[in-house]
Each structure stands twice: as structure tokens, then as C-alpha cells.
Coordinates of C-alpha atoms in Angstrom, one line a residue:
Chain A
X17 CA 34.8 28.8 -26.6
X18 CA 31.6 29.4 -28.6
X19 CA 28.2 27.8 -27.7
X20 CA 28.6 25.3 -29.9
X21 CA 31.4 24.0 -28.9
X22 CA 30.5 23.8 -25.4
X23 CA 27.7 22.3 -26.2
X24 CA 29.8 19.8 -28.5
X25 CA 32.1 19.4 -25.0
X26 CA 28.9 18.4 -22.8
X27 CA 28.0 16.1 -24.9
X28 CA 31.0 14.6 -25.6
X29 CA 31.9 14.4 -21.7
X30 CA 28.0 13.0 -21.3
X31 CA 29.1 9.8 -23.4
X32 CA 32.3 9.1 -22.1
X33 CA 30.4 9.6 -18.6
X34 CA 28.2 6.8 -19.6
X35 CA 30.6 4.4 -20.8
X36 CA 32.5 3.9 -17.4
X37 CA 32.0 0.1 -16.7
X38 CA 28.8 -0.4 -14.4
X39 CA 29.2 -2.3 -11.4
X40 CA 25.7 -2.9 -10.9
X41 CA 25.3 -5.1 -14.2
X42 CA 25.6 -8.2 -12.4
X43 CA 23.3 -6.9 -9.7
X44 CA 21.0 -6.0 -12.3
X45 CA 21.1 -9.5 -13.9
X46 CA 20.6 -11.6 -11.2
X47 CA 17.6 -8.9 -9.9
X48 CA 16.3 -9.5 -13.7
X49 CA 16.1 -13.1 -12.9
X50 CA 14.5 -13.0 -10.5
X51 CA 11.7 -10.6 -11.1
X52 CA 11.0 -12.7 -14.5
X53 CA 10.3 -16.3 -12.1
X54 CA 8.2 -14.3 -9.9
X55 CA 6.4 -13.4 -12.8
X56 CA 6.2 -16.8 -14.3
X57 CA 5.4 -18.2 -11.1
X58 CA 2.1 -15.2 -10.6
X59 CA 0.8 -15.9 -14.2
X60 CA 1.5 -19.9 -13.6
X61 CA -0.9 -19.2 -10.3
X62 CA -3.5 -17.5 -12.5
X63 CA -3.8 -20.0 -14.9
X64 CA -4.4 -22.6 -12.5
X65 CA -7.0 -20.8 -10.6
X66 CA -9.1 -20.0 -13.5
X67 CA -8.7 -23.3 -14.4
X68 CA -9.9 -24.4 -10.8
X69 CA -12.5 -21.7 -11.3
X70 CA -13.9 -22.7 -15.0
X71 CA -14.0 -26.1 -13.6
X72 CA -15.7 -25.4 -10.6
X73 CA -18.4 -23.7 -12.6
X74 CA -18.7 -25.9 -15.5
X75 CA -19.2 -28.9 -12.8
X76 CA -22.2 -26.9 -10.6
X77 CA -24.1 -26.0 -14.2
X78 CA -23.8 -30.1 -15.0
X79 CA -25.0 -30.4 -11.5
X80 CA -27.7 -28.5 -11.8
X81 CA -28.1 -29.0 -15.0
X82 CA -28.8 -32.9 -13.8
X83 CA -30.7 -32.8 -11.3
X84 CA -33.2 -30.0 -12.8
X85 CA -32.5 -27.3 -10.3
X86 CA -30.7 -25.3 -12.9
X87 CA -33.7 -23.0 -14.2
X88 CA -34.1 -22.2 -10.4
X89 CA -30.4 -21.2 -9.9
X90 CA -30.8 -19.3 -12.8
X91 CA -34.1 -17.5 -11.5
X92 CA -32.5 -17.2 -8.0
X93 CA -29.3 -15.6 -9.8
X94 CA -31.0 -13.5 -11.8
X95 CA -34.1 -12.4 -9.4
X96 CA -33.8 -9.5 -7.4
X97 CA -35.7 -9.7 -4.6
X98 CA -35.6 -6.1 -3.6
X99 CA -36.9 -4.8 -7.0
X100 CA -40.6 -3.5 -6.8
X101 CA -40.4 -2.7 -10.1
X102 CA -43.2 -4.1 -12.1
X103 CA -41.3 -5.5 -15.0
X104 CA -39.7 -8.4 -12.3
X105 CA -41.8 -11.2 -13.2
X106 CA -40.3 -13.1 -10.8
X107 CA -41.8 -11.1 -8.3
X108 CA -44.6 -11.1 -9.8
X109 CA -45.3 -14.5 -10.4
X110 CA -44.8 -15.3 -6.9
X111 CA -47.8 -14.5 -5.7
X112 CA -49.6 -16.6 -7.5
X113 CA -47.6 -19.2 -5.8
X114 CA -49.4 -17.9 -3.1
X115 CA -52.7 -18.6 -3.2
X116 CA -54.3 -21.9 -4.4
X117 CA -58.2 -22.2 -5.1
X118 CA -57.5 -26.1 -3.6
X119 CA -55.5 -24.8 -0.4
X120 CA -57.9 -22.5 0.3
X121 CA -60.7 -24.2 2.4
X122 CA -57.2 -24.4 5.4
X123 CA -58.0 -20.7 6.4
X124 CA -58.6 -21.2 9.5
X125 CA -61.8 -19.2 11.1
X126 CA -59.9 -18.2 14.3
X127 CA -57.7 -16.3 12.7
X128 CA -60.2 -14.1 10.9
X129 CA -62.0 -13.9 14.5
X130 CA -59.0 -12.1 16.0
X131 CA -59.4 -9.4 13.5
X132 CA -63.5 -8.8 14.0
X133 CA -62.1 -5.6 16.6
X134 CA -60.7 -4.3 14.0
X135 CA -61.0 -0.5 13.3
X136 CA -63.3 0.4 10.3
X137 CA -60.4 2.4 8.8
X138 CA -58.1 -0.3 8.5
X139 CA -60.3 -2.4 5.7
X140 CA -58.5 -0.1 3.2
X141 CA -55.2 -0.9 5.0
X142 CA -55.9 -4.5 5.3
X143 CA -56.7 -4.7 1.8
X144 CA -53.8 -2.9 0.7
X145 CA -51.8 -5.6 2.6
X146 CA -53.4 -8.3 1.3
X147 CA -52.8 -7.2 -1.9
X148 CA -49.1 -6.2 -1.1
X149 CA -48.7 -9.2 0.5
X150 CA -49.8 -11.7 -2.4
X151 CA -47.6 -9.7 -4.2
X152 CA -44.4 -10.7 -1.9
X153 CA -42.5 -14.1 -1.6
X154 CA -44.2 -16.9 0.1
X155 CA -41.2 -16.6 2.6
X156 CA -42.0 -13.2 3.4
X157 CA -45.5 -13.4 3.8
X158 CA -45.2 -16.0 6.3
X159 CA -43.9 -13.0 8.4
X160 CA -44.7 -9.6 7.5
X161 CA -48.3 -10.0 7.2
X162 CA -49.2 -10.0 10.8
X163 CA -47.4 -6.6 11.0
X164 CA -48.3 -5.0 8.2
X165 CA -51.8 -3.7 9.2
X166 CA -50.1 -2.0 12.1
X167 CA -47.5 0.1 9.4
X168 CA -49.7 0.2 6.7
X169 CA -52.6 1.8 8.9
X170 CA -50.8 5.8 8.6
X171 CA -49.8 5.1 5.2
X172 CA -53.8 4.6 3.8
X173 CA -55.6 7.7 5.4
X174 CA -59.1 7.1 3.2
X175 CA -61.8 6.1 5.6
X176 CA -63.2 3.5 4.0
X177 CA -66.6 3.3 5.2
X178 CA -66.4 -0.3 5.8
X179 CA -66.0 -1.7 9.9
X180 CA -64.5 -5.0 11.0
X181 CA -62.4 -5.9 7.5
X182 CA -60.4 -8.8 8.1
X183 CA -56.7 -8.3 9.1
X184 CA -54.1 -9.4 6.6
X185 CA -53.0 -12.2 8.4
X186 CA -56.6 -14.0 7.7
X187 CA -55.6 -14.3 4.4
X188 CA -51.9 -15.6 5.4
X189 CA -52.9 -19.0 5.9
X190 CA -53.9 -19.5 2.4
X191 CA -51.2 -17.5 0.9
X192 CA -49.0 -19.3 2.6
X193 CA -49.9 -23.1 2.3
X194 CA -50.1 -23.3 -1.6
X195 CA -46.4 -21.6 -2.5
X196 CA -45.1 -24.7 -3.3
X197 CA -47.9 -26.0 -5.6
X198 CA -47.6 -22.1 -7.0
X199 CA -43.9 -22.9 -7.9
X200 CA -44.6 -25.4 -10.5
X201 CA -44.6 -24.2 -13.7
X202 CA -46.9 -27.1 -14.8
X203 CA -49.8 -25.4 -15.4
X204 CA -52.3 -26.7 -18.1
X205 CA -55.3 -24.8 -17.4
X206 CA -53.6 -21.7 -18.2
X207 CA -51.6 -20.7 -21.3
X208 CA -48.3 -18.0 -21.5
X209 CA -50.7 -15.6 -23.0
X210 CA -53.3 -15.6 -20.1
X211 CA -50.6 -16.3 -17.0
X212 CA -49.2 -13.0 -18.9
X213 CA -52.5 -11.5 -18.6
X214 CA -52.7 -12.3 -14.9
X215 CA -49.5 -11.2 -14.6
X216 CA -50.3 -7.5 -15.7
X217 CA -53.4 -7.2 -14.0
X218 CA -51.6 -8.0 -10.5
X219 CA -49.1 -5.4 -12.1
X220 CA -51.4 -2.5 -12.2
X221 CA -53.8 -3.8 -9.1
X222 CA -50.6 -4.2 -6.4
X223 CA -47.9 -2.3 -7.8
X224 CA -48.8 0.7 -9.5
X225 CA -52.8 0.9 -7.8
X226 CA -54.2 1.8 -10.9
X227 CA -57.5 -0.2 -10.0
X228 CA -59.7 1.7 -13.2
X229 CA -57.0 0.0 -15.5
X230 CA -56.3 -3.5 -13.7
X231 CA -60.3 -3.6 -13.8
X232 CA -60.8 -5.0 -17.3
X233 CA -58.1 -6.9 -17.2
X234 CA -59.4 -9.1 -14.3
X235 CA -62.7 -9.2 -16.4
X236 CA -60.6 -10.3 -19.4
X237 CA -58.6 -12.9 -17.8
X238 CA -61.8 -14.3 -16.2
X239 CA -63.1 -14.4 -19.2
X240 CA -60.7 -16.2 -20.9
X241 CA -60.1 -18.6 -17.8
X242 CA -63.2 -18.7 -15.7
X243 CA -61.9 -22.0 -14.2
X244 CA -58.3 -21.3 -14.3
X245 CA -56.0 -21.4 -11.2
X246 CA -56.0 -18.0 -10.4
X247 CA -59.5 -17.7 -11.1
X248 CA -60.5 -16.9 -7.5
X249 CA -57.5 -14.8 -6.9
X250 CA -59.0 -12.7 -9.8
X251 CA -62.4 -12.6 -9.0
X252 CA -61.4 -11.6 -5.1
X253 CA -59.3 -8.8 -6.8
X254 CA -61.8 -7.5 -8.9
X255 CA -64.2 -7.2 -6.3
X256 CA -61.2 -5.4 -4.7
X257 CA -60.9 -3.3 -7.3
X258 CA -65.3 -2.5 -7.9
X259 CA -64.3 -1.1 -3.8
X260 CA -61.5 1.3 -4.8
X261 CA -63.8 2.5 -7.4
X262 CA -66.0 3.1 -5.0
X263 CA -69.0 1.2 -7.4
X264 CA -70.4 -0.2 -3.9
X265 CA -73.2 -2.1 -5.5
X266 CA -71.3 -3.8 -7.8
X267 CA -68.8 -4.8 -5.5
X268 CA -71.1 -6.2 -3.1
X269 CA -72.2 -8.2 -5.9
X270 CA -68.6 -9.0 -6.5
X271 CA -68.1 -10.3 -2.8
X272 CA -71.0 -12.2 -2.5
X273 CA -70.1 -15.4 -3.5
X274 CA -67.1 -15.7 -1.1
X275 CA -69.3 -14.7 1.6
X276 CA -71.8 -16.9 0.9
X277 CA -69.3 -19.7 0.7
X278 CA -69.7 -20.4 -2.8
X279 CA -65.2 -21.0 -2.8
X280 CA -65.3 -22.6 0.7
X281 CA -63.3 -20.8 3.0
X282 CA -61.8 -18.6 0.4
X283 CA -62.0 -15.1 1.9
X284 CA -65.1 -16.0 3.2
X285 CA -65.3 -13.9 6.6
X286 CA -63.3 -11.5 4.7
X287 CA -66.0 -11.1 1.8
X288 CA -68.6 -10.9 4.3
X289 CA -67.0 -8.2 6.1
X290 CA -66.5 -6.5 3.1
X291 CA -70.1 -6.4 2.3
X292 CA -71.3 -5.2 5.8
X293 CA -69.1 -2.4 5.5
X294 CA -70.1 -1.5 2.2
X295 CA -73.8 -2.1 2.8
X296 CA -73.5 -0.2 6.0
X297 CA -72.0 3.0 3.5
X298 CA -74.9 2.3 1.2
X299 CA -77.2 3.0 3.9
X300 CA -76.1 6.2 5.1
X301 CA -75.9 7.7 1.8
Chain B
X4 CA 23.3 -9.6 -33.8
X5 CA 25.6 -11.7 -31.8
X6 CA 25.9 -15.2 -31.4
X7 CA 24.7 -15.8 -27.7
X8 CA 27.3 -18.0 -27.0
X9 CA 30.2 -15.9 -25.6
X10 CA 28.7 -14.7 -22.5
X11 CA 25.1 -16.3 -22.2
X12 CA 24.6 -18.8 -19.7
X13 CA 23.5 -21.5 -22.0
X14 CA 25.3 -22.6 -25.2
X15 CA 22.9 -22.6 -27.6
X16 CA 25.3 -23.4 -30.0
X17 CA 26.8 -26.8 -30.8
X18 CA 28.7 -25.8 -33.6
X19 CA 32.8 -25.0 -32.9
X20 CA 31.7 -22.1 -35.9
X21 CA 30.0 -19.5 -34.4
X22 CA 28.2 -18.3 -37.7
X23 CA 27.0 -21.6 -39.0
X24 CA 23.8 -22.0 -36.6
X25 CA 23.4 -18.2 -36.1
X26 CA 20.0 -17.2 -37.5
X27 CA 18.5 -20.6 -35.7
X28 CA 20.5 -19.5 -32.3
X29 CA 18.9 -16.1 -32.5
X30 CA 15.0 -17.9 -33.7
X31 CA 15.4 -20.5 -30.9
X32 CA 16.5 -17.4 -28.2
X33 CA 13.7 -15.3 -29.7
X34 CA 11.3 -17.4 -29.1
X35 CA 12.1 -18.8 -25.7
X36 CA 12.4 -15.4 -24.6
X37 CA 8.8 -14.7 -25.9
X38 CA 7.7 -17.4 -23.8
X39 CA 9.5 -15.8 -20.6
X40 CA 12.0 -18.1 -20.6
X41 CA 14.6 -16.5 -18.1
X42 CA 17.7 -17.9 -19.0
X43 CA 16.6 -16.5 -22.9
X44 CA 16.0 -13.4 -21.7
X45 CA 19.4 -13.5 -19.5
X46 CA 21.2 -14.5 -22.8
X47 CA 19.8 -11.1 -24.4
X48 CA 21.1 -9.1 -21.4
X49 CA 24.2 -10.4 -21.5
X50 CA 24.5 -9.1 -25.3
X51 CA 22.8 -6.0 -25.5
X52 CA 23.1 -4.6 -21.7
X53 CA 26.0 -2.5 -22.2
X54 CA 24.5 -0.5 -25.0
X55 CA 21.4 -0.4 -23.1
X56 CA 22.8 0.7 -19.9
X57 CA 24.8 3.6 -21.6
X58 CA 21.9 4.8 -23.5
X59 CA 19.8 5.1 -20.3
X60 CA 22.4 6.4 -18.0
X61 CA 22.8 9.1 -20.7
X62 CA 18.8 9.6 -20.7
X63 CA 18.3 10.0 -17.7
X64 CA 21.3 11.0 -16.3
X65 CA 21.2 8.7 -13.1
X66 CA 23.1 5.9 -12.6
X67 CA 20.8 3.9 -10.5
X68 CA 17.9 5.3 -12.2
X69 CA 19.5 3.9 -15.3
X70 CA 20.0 0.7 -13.7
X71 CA 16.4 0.5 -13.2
X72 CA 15.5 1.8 -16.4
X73 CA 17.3 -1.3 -17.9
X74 CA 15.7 -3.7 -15.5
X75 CA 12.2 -2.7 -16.8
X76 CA 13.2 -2.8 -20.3
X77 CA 14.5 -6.4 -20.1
X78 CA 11.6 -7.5 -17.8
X79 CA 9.0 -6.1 -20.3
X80 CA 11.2 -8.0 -23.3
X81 CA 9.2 -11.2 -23.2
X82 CA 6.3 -9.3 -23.9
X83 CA 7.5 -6.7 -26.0
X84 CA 9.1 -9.3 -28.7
X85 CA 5.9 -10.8 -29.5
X86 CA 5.9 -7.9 -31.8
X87 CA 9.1 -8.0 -32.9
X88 CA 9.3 -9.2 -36.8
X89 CA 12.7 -8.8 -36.9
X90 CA 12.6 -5.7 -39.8
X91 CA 15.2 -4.0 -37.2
X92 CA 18.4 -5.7 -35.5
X93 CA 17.5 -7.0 -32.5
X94 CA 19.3 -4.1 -30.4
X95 CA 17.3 -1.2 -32.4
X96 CA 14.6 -2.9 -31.1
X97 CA 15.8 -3.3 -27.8
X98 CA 16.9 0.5 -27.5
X99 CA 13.9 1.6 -29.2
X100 CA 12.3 -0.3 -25.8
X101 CA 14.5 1.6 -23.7
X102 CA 13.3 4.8 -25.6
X103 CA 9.9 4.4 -24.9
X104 CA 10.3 3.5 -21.6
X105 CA 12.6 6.4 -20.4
X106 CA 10.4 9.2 -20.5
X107 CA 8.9 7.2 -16.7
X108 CA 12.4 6.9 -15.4
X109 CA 13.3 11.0 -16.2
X110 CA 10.9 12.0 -14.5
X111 CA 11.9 10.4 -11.3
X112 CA 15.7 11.1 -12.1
X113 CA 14.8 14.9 -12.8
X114 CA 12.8 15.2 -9.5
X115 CA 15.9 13.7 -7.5
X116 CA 18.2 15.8 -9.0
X117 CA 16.2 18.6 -8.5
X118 CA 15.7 17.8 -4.7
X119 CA 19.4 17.0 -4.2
X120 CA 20.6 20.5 -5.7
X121 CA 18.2 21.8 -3.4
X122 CA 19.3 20.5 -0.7
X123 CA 23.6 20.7 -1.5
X124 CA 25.9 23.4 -2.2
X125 CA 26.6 22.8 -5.6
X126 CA 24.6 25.4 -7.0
X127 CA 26.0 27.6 -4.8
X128 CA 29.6 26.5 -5.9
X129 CA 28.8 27.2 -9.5
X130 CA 27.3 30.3 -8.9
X131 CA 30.3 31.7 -6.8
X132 CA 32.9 29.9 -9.8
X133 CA 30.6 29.4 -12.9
X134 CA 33.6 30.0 -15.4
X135 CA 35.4 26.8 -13.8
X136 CA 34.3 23.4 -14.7
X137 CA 36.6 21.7 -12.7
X138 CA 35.8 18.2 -14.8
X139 CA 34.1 16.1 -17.2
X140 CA 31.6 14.2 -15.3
X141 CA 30.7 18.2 -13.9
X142 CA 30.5 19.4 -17.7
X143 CA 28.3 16.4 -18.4
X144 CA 26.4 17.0 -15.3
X145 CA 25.8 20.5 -16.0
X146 CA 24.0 19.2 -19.8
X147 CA 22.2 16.2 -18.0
X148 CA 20.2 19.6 -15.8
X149 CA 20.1 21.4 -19.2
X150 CA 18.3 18.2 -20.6
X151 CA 15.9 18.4 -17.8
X152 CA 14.6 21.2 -19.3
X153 CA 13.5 19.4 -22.7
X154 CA 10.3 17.7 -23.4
X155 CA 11.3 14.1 -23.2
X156 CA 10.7 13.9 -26.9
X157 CA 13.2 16.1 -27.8
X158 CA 16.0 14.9 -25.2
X159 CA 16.0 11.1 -26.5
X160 CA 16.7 12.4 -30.0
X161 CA 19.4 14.6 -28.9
X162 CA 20.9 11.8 -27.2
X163 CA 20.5 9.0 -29.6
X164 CA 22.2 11.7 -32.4
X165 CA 24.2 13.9 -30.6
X166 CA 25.2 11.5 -27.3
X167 CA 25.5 8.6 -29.1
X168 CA 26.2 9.8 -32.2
X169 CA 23.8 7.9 -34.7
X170 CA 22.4 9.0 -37.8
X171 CA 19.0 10.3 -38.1
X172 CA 18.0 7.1 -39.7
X173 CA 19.2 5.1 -37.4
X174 CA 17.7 7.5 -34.3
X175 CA 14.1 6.8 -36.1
X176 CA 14.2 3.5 -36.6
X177 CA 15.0 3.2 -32.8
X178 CA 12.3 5.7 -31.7
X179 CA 9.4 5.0 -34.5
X180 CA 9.5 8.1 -36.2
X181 CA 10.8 9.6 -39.7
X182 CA 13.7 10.8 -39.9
X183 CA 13.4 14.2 -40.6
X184 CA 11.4 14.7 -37.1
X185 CA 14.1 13.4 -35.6
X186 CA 16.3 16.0 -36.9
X187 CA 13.7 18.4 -36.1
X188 CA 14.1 17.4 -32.5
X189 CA 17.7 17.7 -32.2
X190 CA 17.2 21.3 -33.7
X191 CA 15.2 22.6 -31.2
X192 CA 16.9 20.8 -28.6
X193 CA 20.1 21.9 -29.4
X194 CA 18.8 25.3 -29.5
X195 CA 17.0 25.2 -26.0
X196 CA 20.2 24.2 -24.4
X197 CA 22.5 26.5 -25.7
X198 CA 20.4 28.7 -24.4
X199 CA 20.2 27.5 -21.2
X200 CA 23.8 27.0 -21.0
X201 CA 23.8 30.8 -21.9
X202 CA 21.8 31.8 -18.9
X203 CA 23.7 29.2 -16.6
X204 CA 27.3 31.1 -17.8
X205 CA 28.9 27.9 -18.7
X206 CA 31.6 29.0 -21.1

């Protein structure tokens, strides 16, 4: 026999191999049935819940839609409350919920008492937490501040010359109170433009430190809005900002009028702490 | 195409002629069967899975593999004949399924019968008596191995031309190609299993 024809023989016995009746056809059919309801049956349970699901969704957005809380859910969705990044304006904008001008005569003087033991060292601590800490959630605030000078202490090594600077937690209590008048975006003393403005100086003061260049923007924004809500939040922070510059004279101008209670109880024992310290540094030089 | 009505579990049909309603028997199947429809798709089995089977038991050269091999091809039916637009008879398209979807189901039926000569004496027998085929199904045995060898390309054309004995046309209408690469395929199939029948010593 040549290849070929061997090859022909295979093939030939390979067909007639194949055409043997199955016995498993009917096995196969009724398996066939079967596999094709359980498949109705799955994409039939699909459909109905992502219809249950579309539904569900559709009716929470009219909810909340309703009742007004929808640009909240969307900021709550869409916040992340872990980013330190500076381009999260929700973060950002918190703090100004944070501290009202009108809320602020409720610091209470006990609290700022408690800190008058403090080390000289940890005014450039305590500052850096009360600037962290208006830049957190009122929620958080609430808590970490009373802790933070203890953390914060190794992580600011400068010896600030200035003794007895007010712990954090002095300026808790007016951080704290006015969050909820902070949260309304009524605000007609201020306009996008200059709440932006605000918004980048708090930027470049708490997040990225860069006092030289959050500096002139406080002065702008004050400028623009010498009576505007945040006014005394940005004339506290600029005097903030004359320290870390280490311009002494102008930040104890700068101080002054909280110490002198010219903003009752605004930073007042704070201010004036400031100013000893930084007197005290003028002297010795 | 057939009428649906001999063996199909519903009678489409309401005419005592079979051919009078046939093209609207075969729409109205077609498109329940697009939509899933089981007893539509049970009514295409019925008609086609004889062809279908034989052309995968030849394929793959497994009988329950080929049983499988048919089950997937009429479970993926519904879906597949949303594409259909009936330029082919409904079986070429239905074997041209079966095509596609073989080249999964040799794989598993090559590694089987790979692990099962491993494992039995039956290379051993052909090696002691390679001159004696002692039958048929062993001769066709012998060429399902020697298929193993071919890319899976090359082993559905020989079968759909040489197996089955279809033209070239027919072959790539089934499989979606031009002609002339099917006969291509069966060249150098043909010529990689002489060869290996060569080496093997079947004579």
C-alpha cells in the first residue's frame, strides 16, 4: 500500500468511525436544555437587579435631590478626607468652617491658662498645629488638637525664641464652635474670586509652609476684604507668617491688636504670648 | 434547511405541506432561538445534531469530548445567530460554529489521549506489531494521533475536505476563509501526516 493510500484508508475509517449512531444525543439534548434555562434564568436575575439597583439610585438622587442634601452627598462622595494634597478644596475650605470672627469671643480663658507652662520651644509647634489644625475637619479638630502639641513638638526642632505660646487646644474652642456656620455656602461678604484667594493663601501657609509666598496673599485678600469673614483668620495668619519670617517687629505689630483685644477673645492670650516671646528675642539681640 | 417539524418538539407548522410555510418556520425558529428560546434552540438540535456530532467526533477524535463540543456550540447558538444573515444555509453556519469552537475542545481531547497512551499498552502493542492494524476504528485511531500533531488550523480543513469530503468551497464557507487557503491547508496537512504515518510504520 503507498502513503497515499493509507492515508486515503485513515480517513476513510475516521468517517465511518464517526457516523456510528451516538447514544449520548439524547443525553446531550436534554443537558442542552437545561444549561440554556439556567442561563435564562441568571440573565433574567441580572436584569432585575440592575433594575432594583437603577431604581434604588434614581430614587436616593430625587431624595436628595428634594430635600437639598444632594450637593453634600455629592461633596461627601467625591471628598477624600485623607488627601493632603492641596488641590482638595474640600479640605481646604473646611477650615474656614472653622473659625468664625462672631464665635470667637467663646474661647474660653481657662483653657489658654493651662498652656501658660508651656515650653518656649513649643510656640513654633503650637503654631504649626494651629495652623494644621484649622486646616482639618471640624470633626477632627474637636479631637486631635489637644494631642498634637505633644507629636508635633520632635517634628518642629527651630527654637523659636518665644516662651509660654498658647497650646493648640486654646484655639480649639473657636475652631470648633463656628463649623456649622462655616458650612454654609451663603456668604455675601465674600465673592468666588476672593474665597479662591483665601483658599490659596491657606494653601501655601498650612500645606506647603511657604510663608514668603502665602504673605502677600494674606495682604491681598485683606485688602480686598478687610471686613470679610475670614478677615481675622487672615490677619492672625499673616502675623503668623511676619514670625516665620522672622520680621519680629512687624509681627509684633501684626499681633497687637488681638492682644490688645481689639477682636475680643480672638487669639487674644495667644497674641499676647506671641508678642512677649518675640519682644523677649528682640531684646537679647 | 429542514422543515422543523419531523423531530422538533414543537410543530411549528400548521400546514399538512411541509414546504408551504417553510421560509416563515425557519424565520419564526430563528428568531426565537435568538431570543434563547430553548425549545427553538432544541428544534435546531434535533436537525442539525447529527452532522454536528460527526464533524466534532472526527475533530477531536473523542467521543465524549465531542459530545461536549456539541453542547457548547448549541448553547452559544442563541447568541451566535444574532449574526447570522442567512447568506449560508443554516448548518454551514452551524458547523462553521463548531469549527471555531473545536480548536478548545482538541486541546483537552489531545492531552487525554496523550495521558491515556501513557499510561496503557497500546503503544507498546503497536510497536511490538506495527504492520497489523487489526481494525478500522484502530486505523482511524492511529490518524486522529497523527492529527494531534497539526496546528488546529490545518486539522479542521483536512477534515472538513478530506473526512467529510466537501469541496474547498464549501470547507471555506464553513470556516471563513478563501478557498484556496483551505486547499493550502489540506496540502500541508496531508503532507505532515504522511509523514508521520511514515515514522509510525503504519503501512
Amino acid at each position: 500500500m503507498s502513503e497515499r493510500d493509507i492515508l486515503k484508508d485513515a480517513t476513510r475509517a475516521l468517517k465511518e468511525a464517526a457516523q456510528v449512531e451516538s447514544d449520548e444525543s439524547m443525553g446531550t439534548r436534554e443537558r442542552l436544555l437545561i444549561s440554556l434555562e439556567n442561563k435564562r434564568r441568571r440573565s433574567r436575575n441580572l436584569t432585575v437587579f440592575g433594575t432594583i439597583l437603577v431604581i434604588s439610585l434614581c430614587c436616593a438622587t430625587s431624595w436628595a435631590a428634594i430635600s437639598g442634601r444632594l450637593p453634600e452627598l455629592l461633596n461627601v462622595l467625591l471628598s477624600d478626607p485623607q488627601d493632603d494634597t492641596p488641590n482638595n478644596e474640600i479640605v481646604l475650605t473646611e477650615p474656614r468652617q472653622l473659625v468664625t470672627p462672631g464665635q470667637a469671643p467663646r474661647l474660653t480663658p481657662s483653657k489658654t491658662t493651662q498652656n501658660d507652662e508651656e515650653n518656649p520651644e513649643s510656640e513654633e509647634p503650637s503654631v504649626t498645629k494651629i495652623e494644621k489644625q484649622s486646616s482639618q475637619p471640624a470633626a477632627k479638630s474637636r479631637k486631635q488638637p489637644r494631642k498634637r502639641p505633644r507629636k508635633a513638638r520632635p517634628r518642629n526642632p527651630e527654637p523659636p525664641p518665644v516662651v509660654n505660646q498658647p497650646e493648640e487646644s486654646e484655639a480649639t474652642p473657636p475652631q470648633e464652635q463656628p463649623s456649622d456656620e462655616r458650612s454654609e455656602p451663603d456668604n455675601e461678604t465674600e465673592t468666588t474670586a476672593q474665597r479662591a484667594l483665601f483658599d490659596r493663601a491657606h494653601r501655601l501657609h498650612f500645606k506647603a509652609r511657604n510663608y514668603r509666598a502665602a504673605l502677600p496673599l494674606w495682604n491681598r485678600y485683606l485688602a480686598e476684604t478687610p471686613s470679610g469673614d475670614n478677615h481675622l483668620e487672615a490677619r492672625y495668619n499673616k502675623a503668623i507668617c511676619l514670625f516665620h519670617l522672622k520680621r519680629n517687629k512687624a509681627a509684633i505689630q501684626a499681633f497687637r491688636p488681638f492682644a490688645d483685644g481689639a477682636h475680643p477673645g480672638y487669639r487674644q492670650r495667644e497674641a499676647a504670648r506671641m508678642i512677649e516671646g518675640l519682644e523677649r528675642q528682640l531684646n537679647n539681640e | 434547511m429542514g422543515s422543523f417539524t419531523s423531530s422538533s418538539t414543537l410543530n411549528y407548522s400548521k400546514s399538512p405541506h411541509k414546504c408551504v410555510s417553510s421560509d416563515k418556520v425557519k424565520n419564526l425558529v430563528l428568531e426565537r432561538a435568538r431570543n434563547g428560546e430553548s425549545h427553538a434552540v432544541a428544534a435546531i438540535y434535533d436537525e442539525y445534531q447529527e452532522a454536528v456530532r460527526a464533524f466534532a467526533i472526527r475533530i477531536v477524535g473523542d467521543e465524549a469530548v465531542a459530545e461536549d463540543l456539541v453542547h457548547d456550540v448549541f448553547i452559544r447558538l442563541p447568541r451566535a445567530l444574532r449574526g447570522f444573515r442567512g447568506q449560508s444555509s443554516l448548518k454551514t453556519f452551524v458547523l462553521g460554529i463548531t469549527a471555531n469552537r473545536a480548536r478548545h475542545f482538541i486541546r483537552s481531547a489531545t492531552r487525554q489521549r496523550a495521558a491515556y497512551e501513557r499510561y496503557s499498552k497500546r503503544e507498546c502493542q503497536q510497536e511490538a506489531d506495527p504492520e497489523q492494524m487489526c481494525s478500522r476504528r484502530e486505523l482511524a485511531y492511529v490518524l486522529t494521533r497523527a492529527m494531534d500533531t497539526l496546528p488546529v488550523k490545518q486539522r479542521i480543513a483536512f477534515v472538513l475536505v478530506e473526512v467529510e469530503e466537501r469541496t474547498s468551497s464549501e470547507a471555506a464557507v464553513i470556516i471563513g476563509i478563501p478557498a484556496a487557503t483551505v486547499r493550502s491547508r489540506v496540502f500541508h496537512a496531508r503532507k505532515k501526516l504522511r509523514e508521520y504515518l511514515d515514522k509510525e510504520g503504519v503501512r
